[in-house]
Short mmCIF file of C-alpha atoms in Angstrom, two decimals:
data_model
loop_
_atom_site.label_atom_id
_atom_site.label_comp_id
_atom_site.label_asym_id
_atom_site.label_seq_id
_atom_site.Cartn_x
_atom_site.Cartn_y
_atom_site.Cartn_z
CA MET A 1 61.02 -110.79 -35.68
CA TRP A 2 64.55 -109.36 -35.85
CA PRO A 3 63.39 -105.68 -35.86
CA LEU A 4 61.76 -106.30 -32.47
CA ILE A 5 65.01 -107.80 -31.21
CA ILE A 6 66.87 -104.72 -32.43
CA VAL A 7 64.39 -102.44 -30.67
CA SER A 8 64.69 -104.38 -27.42
CA PHE A 9 68.47 -104.24 -27.62
CA MET A 10 68.49 -100.52 -28.37
CA LEU A 11 66.46 -99.70 -25.29
CA TYR A 12 69.75 -99.92 -23.44
CA PHE A 13 71.18 -96.95 -25.38
CA GLU A 14 71.33 -93.52 -23.78
CA PRO A 15 68.01 -91.72 -24.24
CA CYS A 16 67.55 -88.51 -26.21
CA TYR A 17 67.11 -84.93 -25.11
CA GLN A 18 64.19 -82.57 -25.59
CA GLN A 19 62.02 -80.40 -23.36
CA PHE A 20 61.42 -79.14 -20.48
CA PRO A 21 64.95 -79.98 -19.23
CA ARG A 22 64.55 -82.16 -16.15
CA LEU A 23 67.32 -80.19 -14.44
CA CYS A 24 65.27 -77.02 -14.96
CA SER A 25 61.96 -78.44 -13.68
CA THR A 26 62.91 -78.33 -10.00
CA ARG A 27 61.46 -75.98 -7.42
CA GLU A 28 64.83 -74.23 -7.10
CA ALA A 29 65.23 -73.64 -10.83
CA LEU A 30 61.65 -72.42 -11.25
CA ARG A 31 61.88 -70.09 -8.29
CA ALA A 32 65.18 -68.70 -9.57
CA LYS A 33 63.72 -68.59 -13.11
CA GLU A 34 67.02 -69.86 -14.44
CA CYS A 35 67.72 -72.75 -16.82
CA CYS A 36 71.50 -72.99 -17.15
CA PRO A 37 72.47 -76.65 -16.53
CA LEU A 38 76.04 -77.85 -16.30
CA TRP A 39 77.79 -79.27 -19.34
CA GLU A 40 79.30 -82.61 -18.33
CA GLY A 41 82.35 -81.97 -20.47
CA ASP A 42 83.80 -79.40 -18.07
CA GLY A 43 81.30 -79.21 -15.20
CA SER A 44 80.45 -75.56 -15.83
CA ALA A 45 77.06 -74.00 -16.53
CA CYS A 46 76.43 -73.98 -20.30
CA GLY A 47 80.01 -75.18 -20.85
CA ALA A 48 81.25 -71.66 -20.12
CA SER A 49 84.73 -72.85 -19.06
CA SER A 50 85.20 -74.31 -22.55
CA GLY A 51 83.67 -71.33 -24.34
CA ARG A 52 80.63 -73.29 -25.51
CA GLY A 53 78.10 -70.83 -24.08
CA PHE A 54 77.09 -68.62 -21.19
CA CYS A 55 74.16 -68.17 -18.82
CA ARG A 56 72.57 -64.88 -19.80
CA ASP A 57 69.36 -62.89 -19.54
CA VAL A 58 66.74 -63.72 -22.15
CA GLU A 59 65.97 -60.83 -24.48
CA VAL A 60 62.51 -60.71 -26.05
CA SER A 61 61.15 -58.49 -28.77
CA ASP A 62 58.89 -55.56 -27.94
CA GLN A 63 57.37 -55.37 -31.43
CA PRO A 64 53.53 -55.26 -31.38
CA ASP A 65 51.48 -58.36 -32.11
CA GLY A 66 48.35 -58.54 -34.24
CA PRO A 67 44.86 -58.08 -32.77
CA GLN A 68 43.87 -61.77 -32.77
CA PHE A 69 44.83 -62.25 -29.09
CA PRO A 70 43.58 -59.19 -27.14
CA PHE A 71 45.12 -60.15 -23.78
CA ALA A 72 48.40 -59.73 -21.96
CA GLY A 73 49.88 -61.58 -19.01
CA LEU A 74 47.34 -64.43 -19.06
CA ASP A 75 49.15 -67.16 -21.00
CA ASP A 76 52.43 -68.89 -20.09
CA ARG A 77 53.53 -68.77 -23.72
CA GLU A 78 53.52 -64.98 -23.98
CA LYS A 79 57.04 -63.61 -24.50
CA TRP A 80 58.40 -67.14 -24.30
CA PRO A 81 60.13 -68.28 -22.10
CA LEU A 82 59.97 -65.41 -19.58
CA VAL A 83 57.09 -66.83 -17.52
CA PHE A 84 59.28 -69.83 -16.62
CA TYR A 85 62.85 -68.61 -17.11
CA ASN A 86 64.49 -65.24 -17.63
CA ARG A 87 68.02 -66.68 -17.82
CA THR A 88 69.03 -69.53 -20.13
CA CYS A 89 72.10 -70.92 -21.84
CA GLN A 90 73.01 -68.89 -24.90
CA CYS A 91 75.49 -70.90 -26.93
CA ALA A 92 78.45 -69.63 -28.92
CA GLY A 93 79.64 -70.54 -32.39
CA ASN A 94 78.17 -73.79 -33.71
CA PHE A 95 77.15 -75.10 -30.27
CA MET A 96 73.51 -75.63 -29.35
CA GLY A 97 71.34 -77.26 -26.70
CA PHE A 98 69.80 -76.44 -23.34
CA ASN A 99 73.33 -76.74 -21.86
CA CYS A 100 75.29 -76.14 -25.10
CA ALA A 101 76.23 -79.84 -25.28
CA ASP A 102 75.05 -80.30 -28.86
CA CYS A 103 75.88 -78.90 -32.29
CA LYS A 104 73.79 -76.51 -34.33
CA PHE A 105 71.71 -78.03 -37.09
CA GLY A 106 74.01 -78.79 -40.00
CA TYR A 107 77.15 -79.38 -37.93
CA PHE A 108 78.71 -82.29 -36.07
CA GLY A 109 81.99 -83.38 -34.51
CA VAL A 110 83.66 -82.90 -31.14
CA ASN A 111 84.04 -79.17 -31.77
CA CYS A 112 80.94 -78.86 -33.97
CA ASN A 113 83.03 -77.65 -36.88
CA GLU A 114 82.26 -80.37 -39.43
CA LYS A 115 79.51 -79.62 -41.93
CA ARG A 116 76.69 -82.13 -42.23
CA GLU A 117 74.92 -82.88 -45.53
CA SER A 118 71.88 -85.09 -44.99
CA LEU A 119 69.34 -86.21 -47.57
CA ARG A 120 65.64 -86.71 -46.81
CA ARG A 121 64.25 -89.29 -49.20
CA ASN A 122 60.88 -90.30 -50.58
CA ILE A 123 59.69 -93.11 -48.30
CA PHE A 124 59.02 -95.28 -51.35
CA HIS A 125 62.66 -94.93 -52.38
CA LEU A 126 63.91 -96.47 -49.13
CA SER A 127 65.30 -99.97 -49.20
CA ARG A 128 63.51 -102.68 -47.25
CA ALA A 129 66.16 -102.50 -44.52
CA GLU A 130 65.69 -98.71 -44.26
CA ARG A 131 61.92 -99.07 -43.92
CA ILE A 132 62.32 -101.63 -41.17
CA ARG A 133 64.81 -99.35 -39.45
CA LEU A 134 62.40 -96.39 -39.63
CA VAL A 135 59.55 -98.31 -37.99
CA SER A 136 61.94 -99.70 -35.38
CA TYR A 137 63.25 -96.24 -34.50
CA LEU A 138 59.74 -94.82 -34.21
CA ASN A 139 58.70 -97.61 -31.87
CA LEU A 140 61.91 -97.28 -29.89
CA ALA A 141 61.21 -93.57 -29.34
CA LYS A 142 57.65 -94.40 -28.28
CA GLN A 143 58.78 -97.01 -25.74
CA THR A 144 61.77 -95.14 -24.24
CA VAL A 145 61.09 -92.77 -21.35
CA SER A 146 63.09 -89.57 -21.68
CA ARG A 147 65.55 -89.27 -18.83
CA ASP A 148 66.48 -85.67 -19.53
CA TYR A 149 63.12 -84.02 -20.29
CA VAL A 150 59.67 -83.81 -18.76
CA VAL A 151 56.46 -82.08 -19.85
CA ALA A 152 54.37 -79.51 -18.01
CA THR A 153 50.93 -80.63 -16.80
CA GLY A 154 49.95 -77.37 -15.12
CA THR A 155 50.21 -73.65 -15.69
CA TYR A 156 52.83 -71.58 -13.91
CA ARG A 157 50.05 -70.16 -11.76
CA GLU A 158 48.90 -73.67 -10.81
CA MET A 159 52.51 -74.43 -9.93
CA GLU A 160 52.24 -71.58 -7.40
CA ASN A 161 54.87 -69.59 -9.28
CA GLY A 162 57.27 -72.51 -9.20
CA SER A 163 56.82 -73.62 -5.60
CA ASN A 164 54.81 -76.67 -6.67
CA PRO A 165 56.30 -78.09 -9.90
CA MET A 166 53.80 -79.97 -12.09
CA PHE A 167 55.60 -82.11 -14.64
CA ALA A 168 55.25 -85.66 -15.97
CA ASP A 169 57.54 -88.29 -17.46
CA VAL A 170 56.75 -89.30 -21.05
CA SER A 171 58.50 -91.17 -23.83
CA VAL A 172 60.90 -89.53 -26.25
CA TYR A 173 58.23 -89.65 -28.97
CA ASP A 174 55.54 -88.27 -26.67
CA VAL A 175 57.66 -85.28 -25.70
CA PHE A 176 57.15 -84.15 -29.29
CA VAL A 177 53.45 -84.99 -29.16
CA TRP A 178 53.16 -82.81 -26.07
CA MET A 179 55.13 -79.98 -27.72
CA HIS A 180 52.72 -79.86 -30.66
CA TYR A 181 49.76 -79.92 -28.28
CA TYR A 182 51.22 -77.21 -26.04
CA VAL A 183 52.05 -74.77 -28.83
CA SER A 184 48.59 -75.06 -30.39
CA ARG A 185 46.35 -75.36 -27.29
CA ASN A 186 43.69 -72.80 -26.44
CA ALA A 187 44.51 -70.04 -23.98
CA LEU A 188 43.16 -70.75 -20.49
CA LEU A 189 41.57 -67.59 -19.13
CA GLY A 190 40.50 -69.13 -15.81
CA GLY A 191 37.81 -71.68 -14.99
CA PRO A 192 35.83 -74.25 -16.99
CA ARG A 193 34.99 -73.33 -20.62
CA ASN A 194 36.71 -69.97 -20.17
CA VAL A 195 39.18 -70.27 -23.04
CA TRP A 196 40.30 -68.22 -26.02
CA THR A 197 40.37 -70.32 -29.18
CA ASP A 198 41.72 -67.81 -31.71
CA VAL A 199 45.34 -68.32 -30.72
CA ASP A 200 48.05 -70.69 -31.89
CA PHE A 201 51.78 -70.10 -31.58
CA ALA A 202 52.68 -72.40 -34.50
CA HIS A 203 49.69 -72.38 -36.88
CA TRP A 204 47.43 -70.03 -38.84
CA ALA A 205 50.18 -67.43 -39.26
CA PRO A 206 53.73 -66.84 -40.61
CA ALA A 207 55.63 -69.07 -38.15
CA PHE A 208 53.76 -72.17 -39.31
CA LEU A 209 56.55 -73.21 -41.70
CA PRO A 210 59.64 -72.18 -39.65
CA TRP A 211 58.19 -73.72 -36.47
CA HIS A 212 57.52 -77.09 -38.05
CA ARG A 213 60.94 -76.99 -39.70
CA VAL A 214 62.59 -76.68 -36.27
CA TYR A 215 60.27 -79.36 -34.88
CA LEU A 216 61.41 -81.86 -37.54
CA LEU A 217 65.06 -80.92 -37.12
CA HIS A 218 64.89 -81.53 -33.37
CA TRP A 219 63.04 -84.82 -33.85
CA GLU A 220 65.63 -86.01 -36.36
CA HIS A 221 68.47 -84.82 -34.12
CA GLU A 222 67.14 -86.62 -31.06
CA ILE A 223 66.52 -89.90 -32.91
CA ARG A 224 70.16 -89.84 -34.00
CA LYS A 225 71.23 -89.43 -30.40
CA LEU A 226 68.83 -92.08 -29.14
CA THR A 227 69.89 -94.71 -31.67
CA GLY A 228 73.48 -93.76 -32.35
CA ASP A 229 72.58 -93.71 -36.06
CA THR A 230 74.01 -90.35 -37.16
CA SER A 231 72.94 -90.92 -40.77
CA PHE A 232 69.21 -91.11 -39.95
CA THR A 233 66.91 -88.69 -41.77
CA ILE A 234 63.13 -88.32 -41.80
CA PRO A 235 61.63 -89.60 -45.06
CA TYR A 236 58.77 -87.76 -46.73
CA TRP A 237 55.49 -88.86 -48.25
CA ASP A 238 54.87 -87.21 -51.63
CA TRP A 239 51.08 -87.13 -51.56
CA ARG A 240 50.56 -85.20 -54.80
CA ASP A 241 47.81 -86.86 -56.86
CA ALA A 242 47.57 -89.80 -54.43
CA GLN A 243 44.28 -91.69 -54.61
CA GLY A 244 44.48 -92.84 -51.01
CA CYS A 245 46.83 -93.42 -48.10
CA ASP A 246 49.50 -95.43 -49.87
CA VAL A 247 51.77 -95.30 -46.80
CA CYS A 248 49.05 -97.05 -44.78
CA THR A 249 50.47 -100.56 -45.01
CA ASP A 250 51.70 -102.81 -42.22
CA GLU A 251 55.22 -102.54 -43.64
CA LEU A 252 55.07 -98.76 -43.18
CA MET A 253 52.59 -96.71 -41.11
CA GLY A 254 49.95 -99.39 -40.53
CA ASP A 255 47.00 -100.78 -42.48
CA ARG A 256 43.34 -100.73 -41.36
CA SER A 257 42.09 -103.19 -38.79
CA PRO A 258 39.71 -105.73 -40.41
CA GLN A 259 37.56 -105.59 -37.24
CA ASP A 260 37.35 -101.80 -36.94
CA PRO A 261 38.31 -99.51 -39.88
CA SER A 262 39.06 -96.64 -37.50
CA LEU A 263 41.84 -98.65 -35.81
CA LEU A 264 45.14 -99.95 -37.12
CA SER A 265 45.84 -103.51 -38.22
CA PRO A 266 47.16 -105.87 -35.51
CA GLY A 267 49.96 -106.60 -37.98
CA SER A 268 51.35 -103.10 -37.44
CA VAL A 269 53.51 -102.20 -34.46
CA PHE A 270 51.59 -98.90 -34.27
CA SER A 271 48.36 -100.71 -33.35
CA SER A 272 49.66 -100.99 -29.78
CA TRP A 273 50.42 -97.27 -29.47
CA ARG A 274 48.42 -95.11 -27.07
CA VAL A 275 47.81 -91.42 -27.68
CA LEU A 276 47.94 -88.46 -25.32
CA CYS A 277 46.90 -84.78 -25.34
CA SER A 278 44.17 -85.52 -27.92
CA ARG A 279 41.00 -84.36 -26.11
CA ALA A 280 40.94 -80.62 -26.60
CA GLU A 281 37.24 -80.22 -25.84
CA ASP A 282 37.57 -82.08 -22.56
CA TYR A 283 40.46 -79.86 -21.45
CA ASN A 284 38.44 -76.77 -22.39
CA ASP A 285 35.40 -78.03 -20.48
CA ARG A 286 37.52 -78.43 -17.38
CA GLY A 287 39.78 -75.44 -18.00
CA VAL A 288 42.96 -77.50 -17.57
CA LEU A 289 46.05 -78.59 -19.46
CA CYS A 290 46.60 -82.08 -20.83
CA ASP A 291 47.90 -84.28 -18.00
CA ALA A 292 49.98 -86.47 -20.39
CA ARG A 293 48.11 -89.68 -19.53
CA GLU A 294 47.27 -92.32 -22.13
CA GLU A 295 43.92 -91.69 -23.82
CA GLY A 296 43.28 -94.73 -25.97
CA PRO A 297 44.56 -96.26 -29.21
CA LEU A 298 45.85 -94.43 -32.25
CA ARG A 299 42.97 -93.84 -34.67
CA ARG A 300 42.91 -93.41 -38.43
CA ASN A 301 40.24 -93.94 -41.09
CA PRO A 302 41.64 -92.39 -44.28
CA GLY A 303 39.15 -91.36 -46.94
CA ASN A 304 36.04 -91.68 -44.76
CA HIS A 305 35.93 -87.97 -43.98
CA ASN A 306 33.65 -85.06 -44.82
CA ARG A 307 34.16 -84.59 -48.55
CA ASN A 308 32.42 -81.23 -48.47
CA VAL A 309 35.46 -80.00 -46.54
CA VAL A 310 38.14 -81.97 -48.41
CA PRO A 311 36.97 -83.41 -51.74
CA ARG A 312 40.30 -85.16 -52.49
CA LEU A 313 44.02 -85.11 -51.78
CA PRO A 314 46.04 -82.20 -53.23
CA THR A 315 47.10 -82.37 -56.86
CA SER A 316 50.37 -81.50 -58.59
CA THR A 317 48.60 -78.57 -60.24
CA GLU A 318 47.56 -77.17 -56.85
CA VAL A 319 51.08 -77.54 -55.50
CA GLU A 320 52.45 -75.70 -58.53
CA PHE A 321 49.91 -72.87 -58.12
CA THR A 322 50.88 -72.54 -54.47
CA LEU A 323 54.56 -72.37 -55.40
CA SER A 324 53.82 -69.64 -57.93
CA LEU A 325 52.60 -67.21 -55.24
CA THR A 326 55.31 -64.61 -54.75
CA ASN A 327 54.33 -63.20 -51.32
CA TYR A 328 55.22 -65.24 -48.27
CA ASP A 329 52.32 -63.75 -46.28
CA THR A 330 49.84 -60.91 -46.72
CA GLY A 331 47.29 -58.72 -44.97
CA THR A 332 46.56 -59.68 -41.39
CA MET A 333 48.77 -62.76 -41.86
CA ASP A 334 46.19 -65.19 -40.52
CA ARG A 335 43.66 -67.57 -42.10
CA SER A 336 42.09 -64.73 -44.08
CA ALA A 337 45.31 -63.85 -45.96
CA ASN A 338 44.83 -63.64 -49.75
CA MET A 339 47.47 -64.70 -52.31
CA SER A 340 49.68 -65.77 -49.41
CA PHE A 341 52.06 -68.66 -50.04
CA ARG A 342 52.05 -69.57 -46.34
CA ASN A 343 48.26 -69.48 -45.96
CA THR A 344 47.66 -71.43 -49.17
CA LEU A 345 50.22 -74.10 -48.30
CA GLU A 346 48.85 -74.34 -44.77
CA GLY A 347 45.43 -75.05 -46.29
CA PHE A 348 43.23 -72.04 -45.52
CA GLY A 349 43.84 -70.33 -48.86
CA ASP A 350 42.17 -71.84 -51.93
CA PRO A 351 44.89 -73.70 -53.92
CA GLN A 352 43.22 -72.68 -57.19
CA THR A 353 42.54 -68.98 -56.52
CA GLY A 354 44.74 -68.07 -53.55
CA LEU A 355 41.82 -66.48 -51.67
CA GLY A 356 41.85 -66.90 -47.89
CA ASN A 357 39.19 -68.23 -45.52
CA SER A 358 38.39 -70.95 -48.04
CA SER A 359 35.30 -73.04 -47.29
CA ARG A 360 37.30 -76.11 -48.29
CA MET A 361 40.60 -77.20 -46.80
CA GLY A 362 43.51 -77.67 -49.16
CA MET A 363 47.18 -78.65 -49.20
CA HIS A 364 48.57 -79.30 -45.68
CA ALA A 365 45.21 -79.17 -43.89
CA ALA A 366 43.59 -81.48 -46.45
CA LEU A 367 45.90 -84.33 -45.42
CA HIS A 368 44.98 -83.94 -41.76
CA VAL A 369 41.23 -84.00 -42.50
CA PHE A 370 41.61 -86.89 -44.97
CA MET A 371 43.22 -89.10 -42.29
CA ASN A 372 40.00 -88.86 -40.26
CA GLY A 373 41.36 -89.85 -36.86
CA SER A 374 44.13 -88.74 -34.53
CA MET A 375 45.67 -86.69 -37.36
CA SER A 376 42.51 -84.62 -37.74
CA SER A 377 42.92 -82.88 -34.38
CA VAL A 378 45.40 -79.99 -34.51
CA GLN A 379 46.47 -80.50 -30.91
CA GLY A 380 46.70 -84.30 -31.06
CA SER A 381 47.85 -84.82 -34.65
CA ALA A 382 51.49 -85.58 -33.80
CA ASN A 383 50.36 -88.86 -32.17
CA ASP A 384 50.23 -90.40 -35.65
CA PRO A 385 53.68 -91.12 -37.12
CA ILE A 386 52.30 -90.13 -40.55
CA PHE A 387 52.52 -86.59 -39.15
CA LEU A 388 56.32 -86.69 -39.62
CA LEU A 389 56.19 -87.95 -43.22
CA HIS A 390 53.49 -85.40 -44.07
CA HIS A 391 55.28 -82.41 -42.58
CA ALA A 392 58.58 -83.42 -44.16
CA PHE A 393 56.90 -83.07 -47.56
CA VAL A 394 55.26 -79.77 -46.55
CA ASP A 395 58.73 -78.58 -45.52
CA SER A 396 60.09 -79.62 -48.92
CA ILE A 397 57.47 -77.43 -50.64
CA TYR A 398 58.50 -74.56 -48.36
CA GLU A 399 62.11 -75.21 -49.37
CA GLU A 400 61.23 -75.25 -53.07
CA TRP A 401 59.46 -71.88 -52.68
CA LEU A 402 62.49 -70.38 -50.91
CA ARG A 403 64.79 -71.49 -53.74
CA ARG A 404 62.45 -70.36 -56.49
CA HIS A 405 61.70 -66.88 -55.12
CA ARG A 406 64.78 -66.17 -52.99
CA PRO A 407 62.90 -63.82 -50.64
CA SER A 408 64.74 -61.13 -48.74
CA PRO A 409 64.73 -61.55 -44.92
CA SER A 410 62.39 -58.54 -44.76
CA GLN A 411 59.61 -60.63 -46.32
CA TYR A 412 59.22 -62.32 -42.95
CA PRO A 413 57.10 -59.92 -40.81
CA GLU A 414 58.84 -58.14 -37.99
CA SER A 415 55.63 -56.95 -36.30
CA ASN A 416 51.82 -57.14 -36.24
CA ALA A 417 51.65 -60.86 -36.96
CA PRO A 418 49.46 -62.95 -34.62
CA ILE A 419 51.11 -63.50 -31.24
CA GLY A 420 54.08 -65.84 -31.41
CA HIS A 421 54.70 -65.22 -35.11
CA ASN A 422 56.78 -62.03 -35.35
CA SER A 423 60.31 -62.55 -36.67
CA GLU A 424 62.07 -62.07 -33.30
CA TYR A 425 59.65 -64.17 -31.24
CA HIS A 426 61.17 -67.21 -29.54
CA MET A 427 59.42 -70.38 -30.73
CA VAL A 428 57.15 -71.95 -28.11
CA PRO A 429 58.03 -74.21 -26.26
CA PHE A 430 61.59 -74.87 -27.44
CA LEU A 431 64.55 -74.87 -25.09
CA PRO A 432 67.12 -74.15 -26.52
CA LEU A 433 65.62 -70.94 -27.87
CA HIS A 434 65.00 -70.35 -31.58
CA ARG A 435 63.70 -67.20 -33.24
CA ASN A 436 61.27 -67.48 -36.17
CA ARG A 437 63.46 -65.49 -38.58
CA GLU A 438 66.38 -67.87 -38.09
CA TYR A 439 64.56 -70.55 -40.12
CA PHE A 440 63.43 -68.38 -43.02
CA ILE A 441 66.49 -69.76 -44.84
CA SER A 442 67.35 -72.64 -47.14
CA SER A 443 67.55 -76.17 -45.79
CA LYS A 444 71.05 -76.37 -47.27
CA ASP A 445 72.15 -73.84 -44.67
CA LEU A 446 70.74 -76.19 -42.02
CA GLY A 447 72.53 -79.27 -43.34
CA TYR A 448 69.87 -81.15 -45.27
CA GLU A 449 68.39 -81.59 -48.74
CA TYR A 450 65.34 -83.29 -50.31
CA SER A 451 65.81 -85.98 -52.93
CA HIS A 452 63.06 -84.65 -55.22
CA LEU A 453 64.80 -81.25 -55.34
CA LEU A 454 68.03 -82.76 -56.68
CA ASP A 455 68.94 -82.39 -60.37
CA ALA A 456 67.64 -84.97 -62.86
CA ASN A 457 70.68 -87.25 -62.81
CA GLN A 458 70.83 -87.27 -59.02
CA ARG A 459 67.09 -87.99 -58.80
CA LEU A 460 67.50 -90.96 -61.14
CA ALA A 461 70.35 -92.30 -59.04
CA GLU A 462 68.22 -91.92 -55.91
CA SER A 463 65.27 -93.75 -57.44
CA ILE A 464 67.35 -96.83 -58.32
CA ARG A 465 69.44 -96.73 -55.14
CA PRO A 466 67.21 -99.11 -53.09
CA TYR A 467 67.29 -101.70 -55.88
CA LEU A 468 71.08 -101.52 -56.03
CA GLU A 469 71.21 -101.94 -52.26
CA GLU A 470 68.95 -104.98 -52.46
CA LEU A 471 71.23 -106.38 -55.16
CA GLN A 472 74.26 -105.64 -53.01
CA ALA A 473 72.65 -107.60 -50.18
CA VAL A 474 72.22 -110.73 -52.33
CA TRP A 475 75.37 -110.54 -54.46
CA PRO A 476 77.37 -112.95 -52.22
CA TRP A 477 74.70 -115.58 -52.84
CA LEU A 478 74.72 -114.86 -56.57
CA LEU A 479 78.52 -115.14 -56.57
CA LEU A 480 78.34 -118.44 -54.69
CA ALA A 481 75.75 -119.75 -57.13
CA GLY A 482 77.97 -118.68 -60.02
CA LEU A 483 80.98 -120.42 -58.51
CA CYS A 484 78.99 -123.60 -57.96
CA GLY A 485 77.74 -123.47 -61.53
CA GLY A 486 81.28 -122.97 -62.80
CA ILE A 487 82.52 -125.94 -60.79
CA VAL A 488 79.77 -128.11 -62.26
CA VAL A 489 80.63 -127.01 -65.82
CA VAL A 490 84.33 -127.71 -65.27
CA ALA A 491 83.53 -131.14 -63.75
CA VAL A 492 81.35 -132.06 -66.74
CA ALA A 493 84.04 -130.93 -69.17
CA ILE A 494 86.70 -132.96 -67.37
CA ALA A 495 84.43 -136.04 -67.33
CA SER A 496 83.80 -135.66 -71.07
CA LEU A 497 87.50 -135.37 -71.87
CA THR A 498 88.28 -138.37 -69.68
CA ALA A 499 85.62 -140.47 -71.41
CA LYS A 500 86.83 -139.38 -74.83
CA ARG A 501 90.38 -140.42 -74.05
CA ARG A 502 89.29 -143.73 -72.55
CA TYR A 503 87.24 -144.76 -75.58
CA ARG A 504 89.60 -143.34 -78.24
CA GLY A 505 90.04 -146.08 -80.91
CA THR A 506 87.28 -148.23 -79.45
CA PRO A 507 84.40 -148.82 -81.91
CA TRP A 508 81.03 -147.57 -80.70
CA PRO A 509 78.05 -149.89 -80.92
CA ASN A 510 76.34 -150.17 -84.29
CA VAL A 511 74.74 -146.76 -84.68
CA SER A 512 72.40 -147.76 -87.49
CA ARG A 513 70.95 -150.51 -85.29
CA TRP A 514 70.03 -147.99 -82.54
CA LYS A 515 68.72 -145.54 -85.15
CA ASN A 516 66.36 -148.15 -86.58
CA LEU A 517 65.25 -149.13 -83.11
CA PHE A 518 63.95 -145.65 -82.22
CA ALA A 519 62.98 -144.38 -85.70
CA LEU A 520 59.27 -143.72 -86.39
CA PRO A 521 57.78 -144.87 -89.70
CA GLU A 522 57.89 -142.11 -92.33
CA ARG A 523 54.34 -141.33 -93.48
CA GLN A 524 55.26 -138.72 -96.14
CA PRO A 525 58.47 -138.14 -98.02
CA LEU A 526 60.61 -135.23 -96.84
CA ILE A 527 61.27 -134.22 -100.43
CA CYS A 528 58.07 -133.69 -102.40
CA SER A 529 57.41 -133.70 -106.08
CA SER A 530 56.59 -130.45 -107.80
CA ASP A 531 52.87 -131.38 -107.98
CA THR A 532 52.78 -132.04 -104.26
CA VAL A 533 54.39 -128.65 -103.48
CA GLU A 534 51.91 -126.76 -105.64
CA THR A 535 48.95 -128.53 -104.03
CA SER A 536 50.31 -127.80 -100.56
CA GLN A 537 50.74 -124.11 -101.34
CA ARG A 538 47.29 -123.87 -102.82
CA ASN A 539 45.73 -125.50 -99.78
CA TYR A 540 47.70 -123.16 -97.48
CA GLN A 541 46.44 -120.13 -99.29
CA THR A 542 42.91 -121.50 -99.18
CA ALA A 543 43.17 -121.97 -95.44
CA MET A 544 44.29 -118.38 -95.13
#
């Protein structure tokens, strides 16, 4: 009951920040194509008076894209964010944010000059209090409407080039759901069913891993701001060799409903969640964007999927093979890429041979298919909170590959990757802006680490940490019990000494009389004759 009380209390905290900035979704801002809000600290655009940042023209790369998207000027995400804004805040030093109010990932403090070192832990190594806190924070984010950000429900053309803004309020959590939908949606070419499906600005190509890394960093960052808990980190689910969804319990991500196995147990807070942006086929049929309305309950039916596509969850051997691939990406850098670390980890390369366009899904994609519900739709998968745990582990594999192979920055493609994936492309639909190449670096440079990548001694300490914390929580009671026990022992000792002194010199009652009273008749002598002993031994051996 107390987690719900905490959540209710925390609803009064200031909400978090994400995207589109509400201050940049007005008719005036869209018509001016400028997103340079004031920083409250000094009242200047982008905090310019304090040197935090400046409102400047957006520069985009002119490097050629691959042939997968043979259009130009039809999609709002092309050359992001120029369709909406050609001037944005560009922050200086360690400052970050749509108005330069925040710190870059890995830094904190008033002047953003203090280095942060966070640790993302295995969810099964969290203490009970940490698990409760995680679920509470997720539900808080789902129930809190973002005051600073809205989501687009229409194209720029439908907005009449900014004259008719089309945006909707959603919760903090659902801003991220919308972002994942928006970056992976089909391109609308005009009219019902007139869409281009072979396009995705965050999947099927090199930016898959950097994009999701930034996504998780922003999510973690905003939860800290929402809750005031600056130590919060996203835990990961290590699904190697798992036989089923072991995070699918009511204590964690929600068990199955006994009435309907495709729904979540009423005992889980997530059973009341409603999804959005999950009906890709419907949007394609109508030729429209998701309108951010609720579309029904969260669905999940792990293990009851098409086993011809995903025979089982990934194994440790498959993860190790994937990590052994030396090339980040290869060939056309899409789902057909052979011996590509990115393509194999994403799930379209065979995790046993490395060949692309595999008929079976592996690694990352296998988890999505296995969940057989909201997670199985690319555009709607972020509705399920397991998405965060899953992608945190995928990110940890990416991190392990970076440390093992230490690739040069040139390994990340500068040109001819599918649209949205070249190194200098701004990630869709993030504001503040991030380029893909900026996240082809170690997580340590971004202020975080994974517990299973620590050295052996540190890993051991991490594995026993929750038990020590549980012990720490009960030690006052153990101390009190010990004190009470000590008091009892001392009292008994004092009583014994007092009695001894009182009866010193006083004869006790006749002991032999009491002994005879309670003695049982002796049936055999305690000391036997030699014949009796020999017979007894012989019989014992016979019994053996």
